[in-house]
Amino acid sequence: SKLYSVDLEDEDFDLVRSIFLFQYSIGSRPGELDSMTKEKNLIELEEDGEIIKAVEYTQPKVAKKTKRKPATPLNALALEMMNKYYFKTNRIMPKISASTYSKKLKQVFEIAGINRKILVRNKETGEYERKPLYMLASPQMARRTFLSHAVNSGADKSVYTSITGHKINTPHLDRYIFVQ
């Protein structure tokens, strides 16, 4: 909620936050979001007599192996982030370079005061050291958080693995998930 509620006076920072929060809501990789367009990926579904918007896409890793495209319903946060840019681009969200996104995301986390200390292993010394979370912020965090929330909420494993393109019961999937 700190990330959502912080007042960012810079349009670029606001865009970075919006992309991160949208990505967090649907579980996509950053590069996948870059290629999503409203025409190709935004759909409407009927659920319990109600029309809801969803994003339909297949993870590139599994696209050749399946014809099924899972649809991820857009929650209120995702809709809010998408609607900010809806008439500015034909994409679901505006495109931003990977390096700019990564660099500015760290700054956005710092501005938001997301500075809880995290233990990380120093690659050179092998020793653990504490670093503020904003220094470790990355676009991939949104995907890991999406998966962790899905697991911790008790969601069916076949659903979130289908959405994210992972296979069930693989070590690769397990490294994304942080169980509470």
PDB file of C-alpha atoms in Angstrom:
ATOM      1  CA  SER A   1       0.000   0.000   0.000  1.00  0.00           C
ATOM      2  CA  LYS A   2       2.972   2.327   0.467  1.00  0.00           C
ATOM      3  CA  LEU A   3       3.827   1.942  -3.199  1.00  0.00           C
ATOM      4  CA  TYR A   4       0.252   2.637  -4.278  1.00  0.00           C
ATOM      5  CA  SER A   5      -0.360   5.628  -2.032  1.00  0.00           C
ATOM      6  CA  VAL A   6       2.917   7.563  -2.294  1.00  0.00           C
ATOM      7  CA  ASP A   7       2.657  10.866  -4.139  1.00  0.00           C
ATOM      8  CA  LEU A   8       4.986  10.650  -7.136  1.00  0.00           C
ATOM      9  CA  GLU A   9       5.335  14.040  -8.749  1.00  0.00           C
ATOM     10  CA  ASP A  10       7.246  12.651 -11.726  1.00  0.00           C
ATOM     11  CA  GLU A  11       5.284  11.137 -14.661  1.00  0.00           C
ATOM     12  CA  ASP A  12       8.033   8.593 -15.393  1.00  0.00           C
ATOM     13  CA  PHE A  13       7.988   7.351 -11.793  1.00  0.00           C
ATOM     14  CA  ASP A  14       4.195   7.139 -11.895  1.00  0.00           C
ATOM     15  CA  LEU A  15       4.375   5.078 -15.100  1.00  0.00           C
ATOM     16  CA  VAL A  16       6.930   2.711 -13.548  1.00  0.00           C
ATOM     17  CA  ARG A  17       4.736   2.253 -10.475  1.00  0.00           C
ATOM     18  CA  SER A  18       1.669   1.658 -12.656  1.00  0.00           C
ATOM     19  CA  ILE A  19       3.433  -0.972 -14.756  1.00  0.00           C
ATOM     20  CA  PHE A  20       4.753  -2.722 -11.646  1.00  0.00           C
ATOM     21  CA  LEU A  21       1.316  -2.776  -9.971  1.00  0.00           C
ATOM     22  CA  PHE A  22      -0.351  -4.013 -13.165  1.00  0.00           C
ATOM     23  CA  GLN A  23       2.279  -6.711 -13.607  1.00  0.00           C
ATOM     24  CA  TYR A  24       1.831  -7.671  -9.937  1.00  0.00           C
ATOM     25  CA  SER A  25      -1.913  -8.057 -10.572  1.00  0.00           C
ATOM     26  CA  ILE A  26      -1.603 -10.440 -13.537  1.00  0.00           C
ATOM     27  CA  GLY A  27       1.686 -12.272 -12.891  1.00  0.00           C
ATOM     28  CA  SER A  28       3.325 -11.534 -16.230  1.00  0.00           C
ATOM     29  CA  ARG A  29       6.986 -11.203 -16.995  1.00  0.00           C
ATOM     30  CA  PRO A  30       8.021  -7.633 -17.833  1.00  0.00           C
ATOM     31  CA  GLY A  31       8.804  -8.484 -21.473  1.00  0.00           C
ATOM     32  CA  GLU A  32       5.445 -10.169 -21.965  1.00  0.00           C
ATOM     33  CA  LEU A  33       3.609  -7.056 -20.876  1.00  0.00           C
ATOM     34  CA  ASP A  34       5.482  -5.045 -23.517  1.00  0.00           C
ATOM     35  CA  SER A  35       3.877  -7.050 -26.308  1.00  0.00           C
ATOM     36  CA  MET A  36       0.306  -7.059 -24.987  1.00  0.00           C
ATOM     37  CA  THR A  37      -2.191  -4.953 -26.915  1.00  0.00           C
ATOM     38  CA  LYS A  38      -5.801  -4.103 -26.150  1.00  0.00           C
ATOM     39  CA  GLU A  39      -6.917  -5.606 -29.462  1.00  0.00           C
ATOM     40  CA  LYS A  40      -5.047  -8.892 -29.084  1.00  0.00           C
ATOM     41  CA  ASN A  41      -5.054  -9.517 -25.322  1.00  0.00           C
ATOM     42  CA  LEU A  42      -7.868  -7.599 -23.615  1.00  0.00           C
ATOM     43  CA  ILE A  43     -11.086  -9.604 -23.469  1.00  0.00           C
ATOM     44  CA  GLU A  44     -14.418  -9.592 -21.669  1.00  0.00           C
ATOM     45  CA  LEU A  45     -15.705 -12.655 -19.843  1.00  0.00           C
ATOM     46  CA  GLU A  46     -19.053 -13.394 -18.299  1.00  0.00           C
ATOM     47  CA  GLU A  47     -18.784 -14.594 -14.723  1.00  0.00           C
ATOM     48  CA  ASP A  48     -21.910 -15.165 -12.648  1.00  0.00           C
ATOM     49  CA  GLY A  49     -23.942 -12.957 -15.001  1.00  0.00           C
ATOM     50  CA  GLU A  50     -21.428 -10.119 -14.759  1.00  0.00           C
ATOM     51  CA  ILE A  51     -19.080  -8.922 -17.519  1.00  0.00           C
ATOM     52  CA  ILE A  52     -15.479  -8.639 -16.379  1.00  0.00           C
ATOM     53  CA  LYS A  53     -12.327  -7.579 -18.214  1.00  0.00           C
ATOM     54  CA  ALA A  54      -9.437  -9.996 -18.414  1.00  0.00           C
ATOM     55  CA  VAL A  55      -6.064 -10.312 -20.067  1.00  0.00           C
ATOM     56  CA  GLU A  56      -5.607 -13.384 -22.216  1.00  0.00           C
ATOM     57  CA  TYR A  57      -2.120 -14.443 -23.211  1.00  0.00           C
ATOM     58  CA  THR A  58       0.087 -17.477 -23.413  1.00  0.00           C
ATOM     59  CA  GLN A  59       3.512 -17.459 -21.865  1.00  0.00           C
ATOM     60  CA  PRO A  60       6.086 -17.623 -24.700  1.00  0.00           C
ATOM     61  CA  LYS A  61       7.748 -20.635 -23.039  1.00  0.00           C
ATOM     62  CA  VAL A  62       4.594 -22.724 -23.508  1.00  0.00           C
ATOM     63  CA  ALA A  63       2.964 -21.049 -26.524  1.00  0.00           C
ATOM     64  CA  LYS A  64       4.219 -23.673 -28.988  1.00  0.00           C
ATOM     65  CA  LYS A  65       3.082 -26.527 -26.744  1.00  0.00           C
ATOM     66  CA  THR A  66      -0.501 -25.386 -26.147  1.00  0.00           C
ATOM     67  CA  LYS A  67      -3.329 -23.685 -27.975  1.00  0.00           C
ATOM     68  CA  ARG A  68      -5.040 -22.743 -24.717  1.00  0.00           C
ATOM     69  CA  LYS A  69      -4.696 -19.138 -23.603  1.00  0.00           C
ATOM     70  CA  PRO A  70      -5.416 -18.660 -19.924  1.00  0.00           C
ATOM     71  CA  ALA A  71      -7.371 -15.526 -19.060  1.00  0.00           C
ATOM     72  CA  THR A  72      -6.469 -13.553 -15.963  1.00  0.00           C
ATOM     73  CA  PRO A  73      -9.349 -11.422 -14.649  1.00  0.00           C
ATOM     74  CA  LEU A  74      -8.306  -7.841 -13.965  1.00  0.00           C
ATOM     75  CA  ASN A  75      -8.827  -6.759 -10.383  1.00  0.00           C
ATOM     76  CA  ALA A  76      -9.653  -3.161  -9.410  1.00  0.00           C
ATOM     77  CA  LEU A  77      -5.972  -2.251  -9.083  1.00  0.00           C
ATOM     78  CA  ALA A  78      -5.083  -3.596 -12.543  1.00  0.00           C
ATOM     79  CA  LEU A  79      -8.058  -1.804 -14.098  1.00  0.00           C
ATOM     80  CA  GLU A  80      -7.098   1.459 -12.426  1.00  0.00           C
ATOM     81  CA  MET A  81      -3.498   1.217 -13.666  1.00  0.00           C
ATOM     82  CA  MET A  82      -4.564   0.265 -17.199  1.00  0.00           C
ATOM     83  CA  ASN A  83      -7.211   2.998 -17.400  1.00  0.00           C
ATOM     84  CA  LYS A  84      -4.630   5.700 -16.628  1.00  0.00           C
ATOM     85  CA  TYR A  85      -3.041   5.035 -20.031  1.00  0.00           C
ATOM     86  CA  TYR A  86      -5.956   3.493 -21.936  1.00  0.00           C
ATOM     87  CA  PHE A  87      -6.303   6.263 -24.542  1.00  0.00           C
ATOM     88  CA  LYS A  88      -2.583   7.010 -24.808  1.00  0.00           C
ATOM     89  CA  THR A  89      -1.482   3.746 -26.426  1.00  0.00           C
ATOM     90  CA  ASN A  90      -2.793   0.669 -28.200  1.00  0.00           C
ATOM     91  CA  ARG A  91      -0.872  -1.487 -25.721  1.00  0.00           C
ATOM     92  CA  ILE A  92      -2.335  -2.717 -22.447  1.00  0.00           C
ATOM     93  CA  MET A  93       0.329  -0.614 -20.710  1.00  0.00           C
ATOM     94  CA  PRO A  94       2.867   1.789 -22.230  1.00  0.00           C
ATOM     95  CA  LYS A  95       6.224   0.313 -23.178  1.00  0.00           C
ATOM     96  CA  ILE A  96       9.347   1.242 -21.250  1.00  0.00           C
ATOM     97  CA  SER A  97      12.896  -0.011 -21.731  1.00  0.00           C
ATOM     98  CA  ALA A  98      13.959  -2.777 -19.362  1.00  0.00           C
ATOM     99  CA  SER A  99      16.923  -0.823 -18.018  1.00  0.00           C
ATOM    100  CA  THR A 100      14.860   2.325 -17.386  1.00  0.00           C
ATOM    101  CA  TYR A 101      12.128   0.285 -15.710  1.00  0.00           C
ATOM    102  CA  SER A 102      14.593  -1.500 -13.439  1.00  0.00           C
ATOM    103  CA  LYS A 103      16.512   1.651 -12.480  1.00  0.00           C
ATOM    104  CA  LYS A 104      13.451   3.818 -11.859  1.00  0.00           C
ATOM    105  CA  LEU A 105      11.663   1.055  -9.936  1.00  0.00           C
ATOM    106  CA  LYS A 106      14.399   1.140  -7.292  1.00  0.00           C
ATOM    107  CA  GLN A 107      13.934   4.905  -7.047  1.00  0.00           C
ATOM    108  CA  VAL A 108      10.151   4.576  -6.755  1.00  0.00           C
ATOM    109  CA  PHE A 109      10.531   2.043  -3.928  1.00  0.00           C
ATOM    110  CA  GLU A 110      12.963   4.396  -2.178  1.00  0.00           C
ATOM    111  CA  ILE A 111      10.613   7.401  -2.556  1.00  0.00           C
ATOM    112  CA  ALA A 112       7.793   5.252  -1.156  1.00  0.00           C
ATOM    113  CA  GLY A 113       9.945   4.487   1.889  1.00  0.00           C
ATOM    114  CA  ILE A 114      10.088   0.757   1.230  1.00  0.00           C
ATOM    115  CA  ASN A 115      13.349   0.305   3.079  1.00  0.00           C
ATOM    116  CA  ARG A 116      12.879  -2.783   5.250  1.00  0.00           C
ATOM    117  CA  LYS A 117      16.249  -4.518   5.586  1.00  0.00           C
ATOM    118  CA  ILE A 118      16.604  -7.850   3.785  1.00  0.00           C
ATOM    119  CA  LEU A 119      19.375 -10.406   4.247  1.00  0.00           C
ATOM    120  CA  VAL A 120      21.204 -11.064   0.981  1.00  0.00           C
ATOM    121  CA  ARG A 121      24.367 -12.973   0.202  1.00  0.00           C
ATOM    122  CA  ASN A 122      27.246 -10.870  -1.062  1.00  0.00           C
ATOM    123  CA  LYS A 123      28.354 -12.504  -4.332  1.00  0.00           C
ATOM    124  CA  GLU A 124      32.003 -11.623  -3.764  1.00  0.00           C
ATOM    125  CA  THR A 125      32.430 -12.569  -0.098  1.00  0.00           C
ATOM    126  CA  GLY A 126      29.669 -15.151   0.301  1.00  0.00           C
ATOM    127  CA  GLU A 127      28.689 -13.441   3.561  1.00  0.00           C
ATOM    128  CA  TYR A 128      25.170 -12.286   4.346  1.00  0.00           C
ATOM    129  CA  GLU A 129      24.526  -8.584   4.654  1.00  0.00           C
ATOM    130  CA  ARG A 130      21.457  -6.423   5.191  1.00  0.00           C
ATOM    131  CA  LYS A 131      20.252  -4.213   2.352  1.00  0.00           C
ATOM    132  CA  PRO A 132      17.175  -2.021   2.120  1.00  0.00           C
ATOM    133  CA  LEU A 133      14.423  -3.545   0.005  1.00  0.00           C
ATOM    134  CA  TYR A 134      14.415  -0.598  -2.417  1.00  0.00           C
ATOM    135  CA  MET A 135      17.966  -1.507  -3.472  1.00  0.00           C
ATOM    136  CA  LEU A 136      16.754  -5.002  -4.392  1.00  0.00           C
ATOM    137  CA  ALA A 137      13.554  -3.939  -6.172  1.00  0.00           C
ATOM    138  CA  SER A 138      13.214  -5.456  -9.620  1.00  0.00           C
ATOM    139  CA  PRO A 139      10.479  -5.915 -12.225  1.00  0.00           C
ATOM    140  CA  GLN A 140      10.557  -9.663 -11.504  1.00  0.00           C
ATOM    141  CA  MET A 141       9.440  -8.945  -7.914  1.00  0.00           C
ATOM    142  CA  ALA A 142       5.924  -8.297  -9.205  1.00  0.00           C
ATOM    143  CA  ARG A 143       5.713 -11.787 -10.683  1.00  0.00           C
ATOM    144  CA  ARG A 144       7.161 -13.454  -7.577  1.00  0.00           C
ATOM    145  CA  THR A 145       4.715 -11.553  -5.377  1.00  0.00           C
ATOM    146  CA  PHE A 146       1.777 -12.555  -7.604  1.00  0.00           C
ATOM    147  CA  LEU A 147       2.767 -16.224  -7.301  1.00  0.00           C
ATOM    148  CA  SER A 148       3.394 -15.993  -3.556  1.00  0.00           C
ATOM    149  CA  HIS A 149      -0.018 -14.410  -2.961  1.00  0.00           C
ATOM    150  CA  ALA A 150      -1.675 -17.089  -5.094  1.00  0.00           C
ATOM    151  CA  VAL A 151      -0.031 -19.865  -3.072  1.00  0.00           C
ATOM    152  CA  ASN A 152      -0.686 -18.215   0.292  1.00  0.00           C
ATOM    153  CA  SER A 153      -4.351 -17.619  -0.569  1.00  0.00           C
ATOM    154  CA  GLY A 154      -4.861 -21.321  -1.257  1.00  0.00           C
ATOM    155  CA  ALA A 155      -5.417 -20.937  -5.011  1.00  0.00           C
ATOM    156  CA  ASP A 156      -5.416 -24.098  -7.075  1.00  0.00           C
ATOM    157  CA  LYS A 157      -1.870 -24.792  -8.279  1.00  0.00           C
ATOM    158  CA  SER A 158      -3.056 -25.690 -11.776  1.00  0.00           C
ATOM    159  CA  VAL A 159      -4.608 -22.222 -12.145  1.00  0.00           C
ATOM    160  CA  TYR A 160      -1.598 -20.102 -11.247  1.00  0.00           C
ATOM    161  CA  THR A 161       0.852 -22.370 -13.042  1.00  0.00           C
ATOM    162  CA  SER A 162      -1.309 -22.086 -16.161  1.00  0.00           C
ATOM    163  CA  ILE A 163      -1.359 -18.299 -15.881  1.00  0.00           C
ATOM    164  CA  THR A 164       2.388 -18.028 -15.338  1.00  0.00           C
ATOM    165  CA  GLY A 165       3.492 -20.783 -17.707  1.00  0.00           C
ATOM    166  CA  HIS A 166       5.207 -22.932 -15.092  1.00  0.00           C
ATOM    167  CA  LYS A 167       4.963 -26.674 -14.693  1.00  0.00           C
ATOM    168  CA  ILE A 168       3.517 -28.044 -11.482  1.00  0.00           C
ATOM    169  CA  ASN A 169       6.045 -29.289  -8.881  1.00  0.00           C
ATOM    170  CA  THR A 170       9.238 -27.952 -10.399  1.00  0.00           C
ATOM    171  CA  PRO A 171      12.140 -26.397  -8.499  1.00  0.00           C
ATOM    172  CA  HIS A 172      11.944 -23.478 -10.932  1.00  0.00           C
ATOM    173  CA  LEU A 173       8.447 -22.619  -9.701  1.00  0.00           C
ATOM    174  CA  ASP A 174       9.423 -23.058  -6.053  1.00  0.00           C
ATOM    175  CA  ARG A 175      12.114 -20.369  -6.228  1.00  0.00           C
ATOM    176  CA  TYR A 176       9.431 -17.811  -7.073  1.00  0.00           C
ATOM    177  CA  ILE A 177       7.237 -18.573  -4.092  1.00  0.00           C
ATOM    178  CA  PHE A 178       7.629 -17.266  -0.551  1.00  0.00           C
ATOM    179  CA  VAL A 179       5.244 -19.090   1.742  1.00  0.00           C
ATOM    180  CA  GLN A 180       4.051 -17.246   4.834  1.00  0.00           C
TER     181      GLN A 180
END
